[in-house]
Tab-separated table of C-alpha atoms and ligand atoms in Angstrom:
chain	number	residue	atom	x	y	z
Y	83	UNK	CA	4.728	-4.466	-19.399
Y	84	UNK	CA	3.074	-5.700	-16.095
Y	85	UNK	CA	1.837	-2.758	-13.768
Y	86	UNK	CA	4.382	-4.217	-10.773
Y	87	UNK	CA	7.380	-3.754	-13.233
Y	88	UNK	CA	6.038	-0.583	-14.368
Y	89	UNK	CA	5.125	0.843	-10.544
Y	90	UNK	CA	8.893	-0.289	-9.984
Y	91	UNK	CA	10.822	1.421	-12.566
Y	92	UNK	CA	8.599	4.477	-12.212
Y	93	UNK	CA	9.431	4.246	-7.921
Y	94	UNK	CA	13.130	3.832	-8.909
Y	95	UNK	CA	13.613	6.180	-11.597
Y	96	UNK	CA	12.299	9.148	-8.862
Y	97	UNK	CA	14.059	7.901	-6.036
Y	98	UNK	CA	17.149	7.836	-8.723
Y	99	UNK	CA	16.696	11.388	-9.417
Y	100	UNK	CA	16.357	12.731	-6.069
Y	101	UNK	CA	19.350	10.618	-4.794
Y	102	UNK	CA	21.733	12.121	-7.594
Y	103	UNK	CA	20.236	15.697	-6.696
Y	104	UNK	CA	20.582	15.280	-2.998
Y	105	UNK	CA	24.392	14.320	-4.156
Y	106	UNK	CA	25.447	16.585	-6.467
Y	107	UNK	CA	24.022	19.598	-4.596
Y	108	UNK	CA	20.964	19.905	-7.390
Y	109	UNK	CA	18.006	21.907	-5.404
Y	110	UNK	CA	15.408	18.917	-6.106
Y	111	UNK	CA	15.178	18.010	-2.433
Y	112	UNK	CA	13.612	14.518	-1.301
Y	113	UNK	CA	10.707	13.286	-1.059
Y	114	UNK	CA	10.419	14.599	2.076
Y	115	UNK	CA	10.789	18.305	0.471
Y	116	UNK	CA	10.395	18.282	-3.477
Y	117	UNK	CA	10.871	20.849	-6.009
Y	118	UNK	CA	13.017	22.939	-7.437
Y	119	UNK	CA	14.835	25.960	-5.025
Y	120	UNK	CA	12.513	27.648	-2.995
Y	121	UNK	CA	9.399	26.382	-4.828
Y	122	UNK	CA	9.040	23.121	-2.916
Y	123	UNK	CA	6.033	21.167	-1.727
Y	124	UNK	CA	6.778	19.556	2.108
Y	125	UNK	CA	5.717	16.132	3.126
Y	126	UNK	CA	2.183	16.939	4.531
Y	127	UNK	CA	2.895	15.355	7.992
Y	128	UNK	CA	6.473	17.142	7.959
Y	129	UNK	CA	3.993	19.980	6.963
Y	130	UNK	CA	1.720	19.299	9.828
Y	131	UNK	CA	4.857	18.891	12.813
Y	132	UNK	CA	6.865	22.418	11.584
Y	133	UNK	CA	3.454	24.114	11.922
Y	134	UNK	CA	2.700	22.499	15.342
Y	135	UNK	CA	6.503	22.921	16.765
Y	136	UNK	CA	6.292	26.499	15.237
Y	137	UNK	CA	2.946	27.437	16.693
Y	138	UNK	CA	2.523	29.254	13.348
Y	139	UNK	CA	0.782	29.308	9.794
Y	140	UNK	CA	2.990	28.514	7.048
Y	141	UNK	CA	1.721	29.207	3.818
Y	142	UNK	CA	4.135	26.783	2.247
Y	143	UNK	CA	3.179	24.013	4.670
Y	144	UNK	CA	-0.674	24.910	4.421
Y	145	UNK	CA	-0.571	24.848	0.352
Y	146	UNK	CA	1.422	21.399	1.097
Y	147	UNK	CA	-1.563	20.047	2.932
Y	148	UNK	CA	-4.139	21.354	0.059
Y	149	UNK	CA	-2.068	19.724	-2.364
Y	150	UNK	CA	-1.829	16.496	-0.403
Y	151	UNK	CA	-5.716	15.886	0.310
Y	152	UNK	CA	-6.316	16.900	-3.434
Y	153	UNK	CA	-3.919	14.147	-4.735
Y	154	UNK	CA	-5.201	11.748	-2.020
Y	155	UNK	CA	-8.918	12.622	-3.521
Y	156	UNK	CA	-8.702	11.580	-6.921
Y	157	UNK	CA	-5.486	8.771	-6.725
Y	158	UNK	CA	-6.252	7.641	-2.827
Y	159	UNK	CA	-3.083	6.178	-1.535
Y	160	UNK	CA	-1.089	5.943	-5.229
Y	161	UNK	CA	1.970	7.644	-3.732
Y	162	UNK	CA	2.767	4.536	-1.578
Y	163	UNK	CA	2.798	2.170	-4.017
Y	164	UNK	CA	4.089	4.057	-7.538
Y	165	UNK	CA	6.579	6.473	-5.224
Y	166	UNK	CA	7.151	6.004	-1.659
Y	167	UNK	CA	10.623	4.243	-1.499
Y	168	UNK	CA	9.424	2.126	1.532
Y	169	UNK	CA	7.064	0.353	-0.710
Y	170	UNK	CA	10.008	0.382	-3.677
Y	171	UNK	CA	12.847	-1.623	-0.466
Y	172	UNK	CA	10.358	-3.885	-0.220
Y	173	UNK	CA	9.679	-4.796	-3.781
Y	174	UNK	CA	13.382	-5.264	-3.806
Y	175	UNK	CA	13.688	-7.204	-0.873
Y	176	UNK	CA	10.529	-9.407	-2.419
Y	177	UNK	CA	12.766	-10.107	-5.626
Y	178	UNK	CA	15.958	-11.184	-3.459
Y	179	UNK	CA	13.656	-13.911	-2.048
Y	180	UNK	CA	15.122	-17.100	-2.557
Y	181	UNK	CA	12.208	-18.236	-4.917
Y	182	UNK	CA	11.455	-21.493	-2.211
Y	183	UNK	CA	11.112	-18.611	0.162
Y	184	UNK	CA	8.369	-16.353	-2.285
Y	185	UNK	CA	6.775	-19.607	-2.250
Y	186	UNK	CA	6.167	-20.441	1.063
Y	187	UNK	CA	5.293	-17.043	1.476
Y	188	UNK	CA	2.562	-16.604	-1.275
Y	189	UNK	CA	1.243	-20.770	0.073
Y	190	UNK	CA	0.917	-18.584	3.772
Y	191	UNK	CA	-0.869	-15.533	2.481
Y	192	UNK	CA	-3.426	-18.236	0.538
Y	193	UNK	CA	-4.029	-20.239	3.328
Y	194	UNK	CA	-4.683	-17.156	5.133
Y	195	UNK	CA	-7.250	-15.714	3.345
Y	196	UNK	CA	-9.497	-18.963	2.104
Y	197	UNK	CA	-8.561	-20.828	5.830
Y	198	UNK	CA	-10.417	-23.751	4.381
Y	199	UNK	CA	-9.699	-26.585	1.891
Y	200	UNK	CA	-11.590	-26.747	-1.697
Y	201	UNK	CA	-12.795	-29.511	-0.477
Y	202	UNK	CA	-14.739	-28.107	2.933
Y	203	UNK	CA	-15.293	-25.693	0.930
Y	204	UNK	CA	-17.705	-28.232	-1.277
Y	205	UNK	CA	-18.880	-29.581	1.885
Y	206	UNK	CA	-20.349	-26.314	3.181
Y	207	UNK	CA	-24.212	-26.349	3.247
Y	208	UNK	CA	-25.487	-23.015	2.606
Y	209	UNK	CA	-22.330	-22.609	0.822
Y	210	UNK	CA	-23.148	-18.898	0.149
Y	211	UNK	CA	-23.151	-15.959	2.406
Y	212	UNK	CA	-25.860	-13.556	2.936
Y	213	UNK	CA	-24.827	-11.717	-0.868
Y	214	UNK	CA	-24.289	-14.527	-2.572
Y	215	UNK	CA	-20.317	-14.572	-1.972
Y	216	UNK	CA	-18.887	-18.219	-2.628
Y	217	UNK	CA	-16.626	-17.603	0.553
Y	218	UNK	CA	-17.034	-16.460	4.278
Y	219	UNK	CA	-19.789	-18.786	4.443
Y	220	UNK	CA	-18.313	-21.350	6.940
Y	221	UNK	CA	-17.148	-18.858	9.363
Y	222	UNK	CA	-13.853	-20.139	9.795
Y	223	UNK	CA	-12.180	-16.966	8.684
Y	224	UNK	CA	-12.103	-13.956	10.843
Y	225	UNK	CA	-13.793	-11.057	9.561
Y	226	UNK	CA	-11.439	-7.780	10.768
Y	227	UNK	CA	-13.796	-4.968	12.458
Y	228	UNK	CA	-12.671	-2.197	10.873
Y	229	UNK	CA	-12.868	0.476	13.688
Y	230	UNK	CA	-12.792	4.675	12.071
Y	231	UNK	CA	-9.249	4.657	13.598
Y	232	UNK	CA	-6.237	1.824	13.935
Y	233	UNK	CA	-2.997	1.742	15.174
Y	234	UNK	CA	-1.754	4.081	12.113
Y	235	UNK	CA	-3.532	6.756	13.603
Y	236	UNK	CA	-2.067	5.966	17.254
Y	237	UNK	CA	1.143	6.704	15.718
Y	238	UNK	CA	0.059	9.843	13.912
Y	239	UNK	CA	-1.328	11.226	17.389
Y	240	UNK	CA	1.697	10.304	19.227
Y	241	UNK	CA	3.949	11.879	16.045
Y	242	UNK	CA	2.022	14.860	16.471
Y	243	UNK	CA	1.873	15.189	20.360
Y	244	UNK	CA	5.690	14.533	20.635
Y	245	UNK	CA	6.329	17.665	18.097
Y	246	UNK	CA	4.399	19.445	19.742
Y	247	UNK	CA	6.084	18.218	23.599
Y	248	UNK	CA	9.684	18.441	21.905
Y	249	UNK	CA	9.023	21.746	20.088
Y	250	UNK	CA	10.059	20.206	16.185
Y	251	UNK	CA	9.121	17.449	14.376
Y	252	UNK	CA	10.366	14.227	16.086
Y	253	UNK	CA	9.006	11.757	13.761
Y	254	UNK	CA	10.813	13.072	10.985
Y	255	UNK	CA	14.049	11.839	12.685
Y	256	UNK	CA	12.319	8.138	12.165
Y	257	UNK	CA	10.267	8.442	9.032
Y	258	UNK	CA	11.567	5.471	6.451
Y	259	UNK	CA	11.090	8.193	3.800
Y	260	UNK	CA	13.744	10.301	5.710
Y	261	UNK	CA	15.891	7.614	6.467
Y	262	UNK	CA	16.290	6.373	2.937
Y	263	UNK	CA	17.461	9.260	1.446
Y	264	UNK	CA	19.646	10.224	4.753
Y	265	UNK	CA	20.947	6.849	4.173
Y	266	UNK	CA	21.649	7.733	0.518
Y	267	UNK	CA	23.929	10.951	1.910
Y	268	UNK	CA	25.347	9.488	4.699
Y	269	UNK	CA	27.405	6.942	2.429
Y	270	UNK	CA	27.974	9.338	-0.202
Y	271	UNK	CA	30.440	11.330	2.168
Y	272	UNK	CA	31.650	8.363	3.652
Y	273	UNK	CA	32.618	7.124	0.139
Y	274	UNK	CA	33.325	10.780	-1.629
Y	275	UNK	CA	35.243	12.787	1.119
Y	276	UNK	CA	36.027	10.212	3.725
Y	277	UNK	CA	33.384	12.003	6.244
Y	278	UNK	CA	32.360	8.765	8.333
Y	279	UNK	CA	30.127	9.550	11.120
Y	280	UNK	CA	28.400	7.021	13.628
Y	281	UNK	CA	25.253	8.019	11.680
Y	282	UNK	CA	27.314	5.580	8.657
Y	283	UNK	CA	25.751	2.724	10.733
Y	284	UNK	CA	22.647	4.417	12.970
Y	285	UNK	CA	21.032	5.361	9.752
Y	286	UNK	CA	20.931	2.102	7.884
Y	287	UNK	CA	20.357	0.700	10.767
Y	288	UNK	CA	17.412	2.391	11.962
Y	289	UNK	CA	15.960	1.971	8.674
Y	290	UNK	CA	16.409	-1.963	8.611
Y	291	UNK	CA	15.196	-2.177	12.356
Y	292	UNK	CA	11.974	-0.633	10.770
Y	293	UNK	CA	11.364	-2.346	7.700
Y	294	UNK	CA	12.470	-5.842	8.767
Y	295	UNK	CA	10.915	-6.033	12.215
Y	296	UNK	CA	8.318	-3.868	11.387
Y	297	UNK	CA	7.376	-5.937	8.957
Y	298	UNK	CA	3.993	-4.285	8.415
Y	299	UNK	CA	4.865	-0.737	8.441
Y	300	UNK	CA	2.602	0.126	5.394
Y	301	UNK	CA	-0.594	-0.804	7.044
Y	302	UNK	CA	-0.080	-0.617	10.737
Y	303	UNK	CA	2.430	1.669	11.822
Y	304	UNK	CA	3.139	4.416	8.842
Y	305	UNK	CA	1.293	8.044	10.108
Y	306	UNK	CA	1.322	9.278	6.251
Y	307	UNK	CA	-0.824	6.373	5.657
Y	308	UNK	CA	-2.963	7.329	8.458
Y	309	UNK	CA	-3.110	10.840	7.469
Y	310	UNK	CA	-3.855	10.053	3.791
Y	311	UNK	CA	-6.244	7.388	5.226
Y	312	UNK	CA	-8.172	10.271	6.529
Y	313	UNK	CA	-8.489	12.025	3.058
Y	314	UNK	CA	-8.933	8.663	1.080
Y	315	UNK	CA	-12.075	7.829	2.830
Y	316	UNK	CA	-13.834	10.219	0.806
Y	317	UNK	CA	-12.035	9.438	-2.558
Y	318	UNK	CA	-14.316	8.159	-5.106
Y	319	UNK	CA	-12.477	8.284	-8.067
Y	320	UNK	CA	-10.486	5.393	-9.874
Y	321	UNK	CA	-11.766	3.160	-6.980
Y	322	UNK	CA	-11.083	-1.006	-8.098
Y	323	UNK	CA	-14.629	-2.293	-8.590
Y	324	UNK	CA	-15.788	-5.897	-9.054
Y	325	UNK	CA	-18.457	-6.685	-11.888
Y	326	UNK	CA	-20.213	-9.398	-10.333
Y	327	UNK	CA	-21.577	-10.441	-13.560
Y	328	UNK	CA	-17.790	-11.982	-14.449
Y	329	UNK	CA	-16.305	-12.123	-10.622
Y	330	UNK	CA	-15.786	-16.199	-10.849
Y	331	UNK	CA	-16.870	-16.446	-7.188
Y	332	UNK	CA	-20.582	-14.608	-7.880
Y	333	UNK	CA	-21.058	-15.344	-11.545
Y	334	UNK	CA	-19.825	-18.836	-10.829
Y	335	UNK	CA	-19.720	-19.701	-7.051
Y	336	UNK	CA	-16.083	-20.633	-7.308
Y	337	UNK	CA	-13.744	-19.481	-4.652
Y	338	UNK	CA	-11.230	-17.288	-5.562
Y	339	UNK	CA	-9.954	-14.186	-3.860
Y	340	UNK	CA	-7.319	-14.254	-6.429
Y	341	UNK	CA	-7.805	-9.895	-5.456
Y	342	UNK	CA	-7.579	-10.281	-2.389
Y	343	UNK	CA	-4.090	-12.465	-1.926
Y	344	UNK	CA	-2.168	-10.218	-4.433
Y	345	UNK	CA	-2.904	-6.579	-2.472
Y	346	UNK	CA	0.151	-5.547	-0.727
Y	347	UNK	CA	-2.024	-3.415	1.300
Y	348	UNK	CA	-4.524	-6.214	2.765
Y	349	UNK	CA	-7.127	-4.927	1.099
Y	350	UNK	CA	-10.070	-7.756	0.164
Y	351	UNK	CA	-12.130	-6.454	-2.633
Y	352	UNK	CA	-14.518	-8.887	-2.813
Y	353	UNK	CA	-15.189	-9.712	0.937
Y	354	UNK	CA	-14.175	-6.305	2.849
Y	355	UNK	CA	-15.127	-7.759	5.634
Y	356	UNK	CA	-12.086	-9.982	5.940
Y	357	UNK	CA	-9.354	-7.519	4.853
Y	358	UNK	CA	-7.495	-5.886	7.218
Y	359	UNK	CA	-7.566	-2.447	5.153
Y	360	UNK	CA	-10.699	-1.205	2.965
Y	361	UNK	CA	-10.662	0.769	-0.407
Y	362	UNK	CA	-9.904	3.751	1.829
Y	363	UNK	CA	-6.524	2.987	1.770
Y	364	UNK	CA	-6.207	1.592	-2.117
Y	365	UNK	CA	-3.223	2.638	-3.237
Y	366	UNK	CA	-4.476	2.230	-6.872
Y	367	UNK	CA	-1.221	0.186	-7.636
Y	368	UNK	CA	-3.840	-2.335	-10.350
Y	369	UNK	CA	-2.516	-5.577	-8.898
Y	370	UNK	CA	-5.974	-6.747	-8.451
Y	371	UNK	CA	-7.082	-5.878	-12.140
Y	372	UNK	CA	-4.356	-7.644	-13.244
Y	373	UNK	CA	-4.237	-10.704	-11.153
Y	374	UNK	CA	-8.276	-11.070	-11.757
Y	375	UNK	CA	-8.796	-14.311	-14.520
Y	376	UNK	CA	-11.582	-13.155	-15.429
Y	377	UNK	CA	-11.072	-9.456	-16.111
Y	378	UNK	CA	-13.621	-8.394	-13.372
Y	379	UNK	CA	-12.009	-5.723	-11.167
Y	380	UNK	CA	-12.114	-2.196	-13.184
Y	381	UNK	CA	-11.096	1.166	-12.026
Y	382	UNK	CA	-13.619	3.516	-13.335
Y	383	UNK	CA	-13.612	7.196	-13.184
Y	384	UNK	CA	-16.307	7.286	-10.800
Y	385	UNK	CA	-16.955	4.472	-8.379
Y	386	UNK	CA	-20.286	2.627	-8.630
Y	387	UNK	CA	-20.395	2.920	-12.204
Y	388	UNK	CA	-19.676	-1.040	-12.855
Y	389	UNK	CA	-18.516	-2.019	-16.073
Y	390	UNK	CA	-21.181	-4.871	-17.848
Y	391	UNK	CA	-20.530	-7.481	-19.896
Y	392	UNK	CA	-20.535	-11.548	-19.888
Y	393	UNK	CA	-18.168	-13.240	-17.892
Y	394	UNK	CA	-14.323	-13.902	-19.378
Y	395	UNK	CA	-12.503	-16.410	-18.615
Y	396	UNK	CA	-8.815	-15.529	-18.992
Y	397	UNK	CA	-7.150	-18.378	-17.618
Y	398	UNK	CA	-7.964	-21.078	-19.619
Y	399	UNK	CA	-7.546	-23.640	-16.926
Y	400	UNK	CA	-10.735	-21.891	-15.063
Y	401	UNK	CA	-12.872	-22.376	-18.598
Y	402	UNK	CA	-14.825	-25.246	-17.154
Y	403	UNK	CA	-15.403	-24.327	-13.788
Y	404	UNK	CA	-18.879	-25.220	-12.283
Y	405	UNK	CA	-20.301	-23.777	-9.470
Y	406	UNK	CA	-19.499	-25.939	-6.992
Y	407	UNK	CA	-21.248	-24.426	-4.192
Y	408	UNK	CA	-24.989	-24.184	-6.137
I	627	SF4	S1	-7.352	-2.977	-3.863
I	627	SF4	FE1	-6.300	-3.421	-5.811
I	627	SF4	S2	-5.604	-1.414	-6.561
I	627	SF4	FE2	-6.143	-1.159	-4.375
I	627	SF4	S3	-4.207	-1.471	-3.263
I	627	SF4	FE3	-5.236	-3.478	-3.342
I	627	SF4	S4	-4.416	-4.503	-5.187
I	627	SF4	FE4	-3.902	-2.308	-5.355
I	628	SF4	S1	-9.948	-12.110	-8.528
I	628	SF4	FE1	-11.695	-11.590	-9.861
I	628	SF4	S2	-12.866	-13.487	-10.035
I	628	SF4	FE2	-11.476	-13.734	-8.285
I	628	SF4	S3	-12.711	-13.081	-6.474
I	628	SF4	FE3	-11.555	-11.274	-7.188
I	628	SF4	S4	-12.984	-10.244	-8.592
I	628	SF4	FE4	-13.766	-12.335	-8.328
């Protein structure tokens, strides 16, 4: 089964749960506020605004936080892209594509990130950058300066200075996680006991305005990415890493970036430079290891321990590739 189908079912199959325990009155919460009862882990930003608003320590909310930066430690972002039901609506709205749509889609993301023809490509003279990369030679790709903070973080500080302003959390009312499974409730009564509120249409609605004009929530605008950003810059475990011994681009000079067009999360393994994210927000969601042809990108235990071995070629079609940029 391919990782994406797997990181699907696994995203449905919780949301699933939660929604028929939000329904049926079980005590599993949401996502927002898992568990079971009283024993119930918060949403570490959630965490973050009640203690703010509240001007006081909550043990709860603390052990929240601990629990939070451990997780973001060893998996880095993996809740966004095996849990978060953001990531999941989008997957879905992906699939619903009209598959001329996915295609002129995926053709826009590749002409993004290589900018230039094979053939100019051929052309270039040195054809290599300073590492021995096949691309980001010719300079016609913009490399992204990745400042310590982005716009995320805007939106985290202006989260956290409204709660503290309004006196309660105020981006909670917002927060696609929230809205999801208030969306979830809201049409449950509606449909079960007749209980239509306005909120029937300001819920859903909210939650569309954000994911379809918002388009890039994930990696510009969502403050639990920003927060777990924080933590995930010192993560070094199960970090992708590209053997350069097989990586078709510096084993071969080809061009390739066949990593770097599948992330979700515009992340560019093999030239960071030109991604808009780096490995500090990997979500560890394996689309790169398994879109690689030639097997290159590993997730080790312990980053910077790069696998060895002689370059495979998965895709047969790639078998006689020269390098073309020697
Ligand atoms: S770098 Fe690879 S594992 Fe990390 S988010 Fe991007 S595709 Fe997923
Ligand atoms: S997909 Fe694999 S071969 Fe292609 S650039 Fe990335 S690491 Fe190299």
């Amino acid at each position: 089964m391919k990782t994406k189908n797997l990181r699907t079912i696994i995203a449905a199959a919780v949301f699933g749960v939660m929604a028929i325990g939000l329904v049926v009155g079980v005590s599993t919460g949401t996502l927002s506020g898992f568990g079971w009862d009283t024993i119930a882990a918060l949403c570490p930003l959630g965490a973050l605004g009640t203690m703010i608003a509240t001007k006081t320590m909550i043990p709860r909310a603390v052990i929240s936080l601990v629990i939070m930066a451990t997780l973001v430690l060893l998996v880095g972002r993996a809740f966004c892209a095996w849990l978060c039901p953001t990531t999941l609506i989008y997957r879905i709205r992906d699939y619903f594509r009209s598959p001329k749509k996915r295609k002129a889609l995926a053709e826009q993301k590749n002409a993004e990130i290589k900018a230039i023809s094979q053939q100019e490509l051929d052309s270039l003279k040195p054809a290599k950058d300073a590492k021995g990369h096949a691309c980001g030679a010719c300079g016609k790709c913009q490399p992204v300066k990745h400042g310590k903070l982005d716009s995320r973080h805007a939106v985290l500080g202006g989260a956290l200075l409204s709660t503290a302003v309004f006196g309660f959390p105020v981006f909670c009312l917002v927060c696609p996680v929230g809205l999801t499974f208030a969306t979830v409730l809201v049409l449950w009564r509606a449909f079960s006991a007749g209980d239509a509120t306005i909120g029937i249409i300001l819920i859903p609605a909210m939650l569309i305005v954000e994911l379809v004009f918002l388009r890039k929530w994930c990696t510009r605008f969502c403050p639990l990415s920003a927060l777990m950003n924080l933590v995930g810059r010192f993560s070094r475990t199960f970090v992708p890493v590209i053997d350069d011994e097989k990586c078709l681009e510096t084993a071969k000079g080809a061009s390739c970036s066949k990593c770097a067009e599948v992330c979700q999360f515009d992340i560019n393994l093999r030239h960071p430079d030109f991604g808009e994210l780096t490995t500090a927000d990997c979500t560890r969601c394996r689309a790169c290891v398994d879109a690689c042809p030639t097997k290159a990108i590993t997730m080790p235990l312990l980053a910077g321990k790069k696998a060895k071995g002689t370059v495979v070629v998965a895709d047969p079609a790639l078998e006689d590739l020269e390098p073309k940029l020697d």
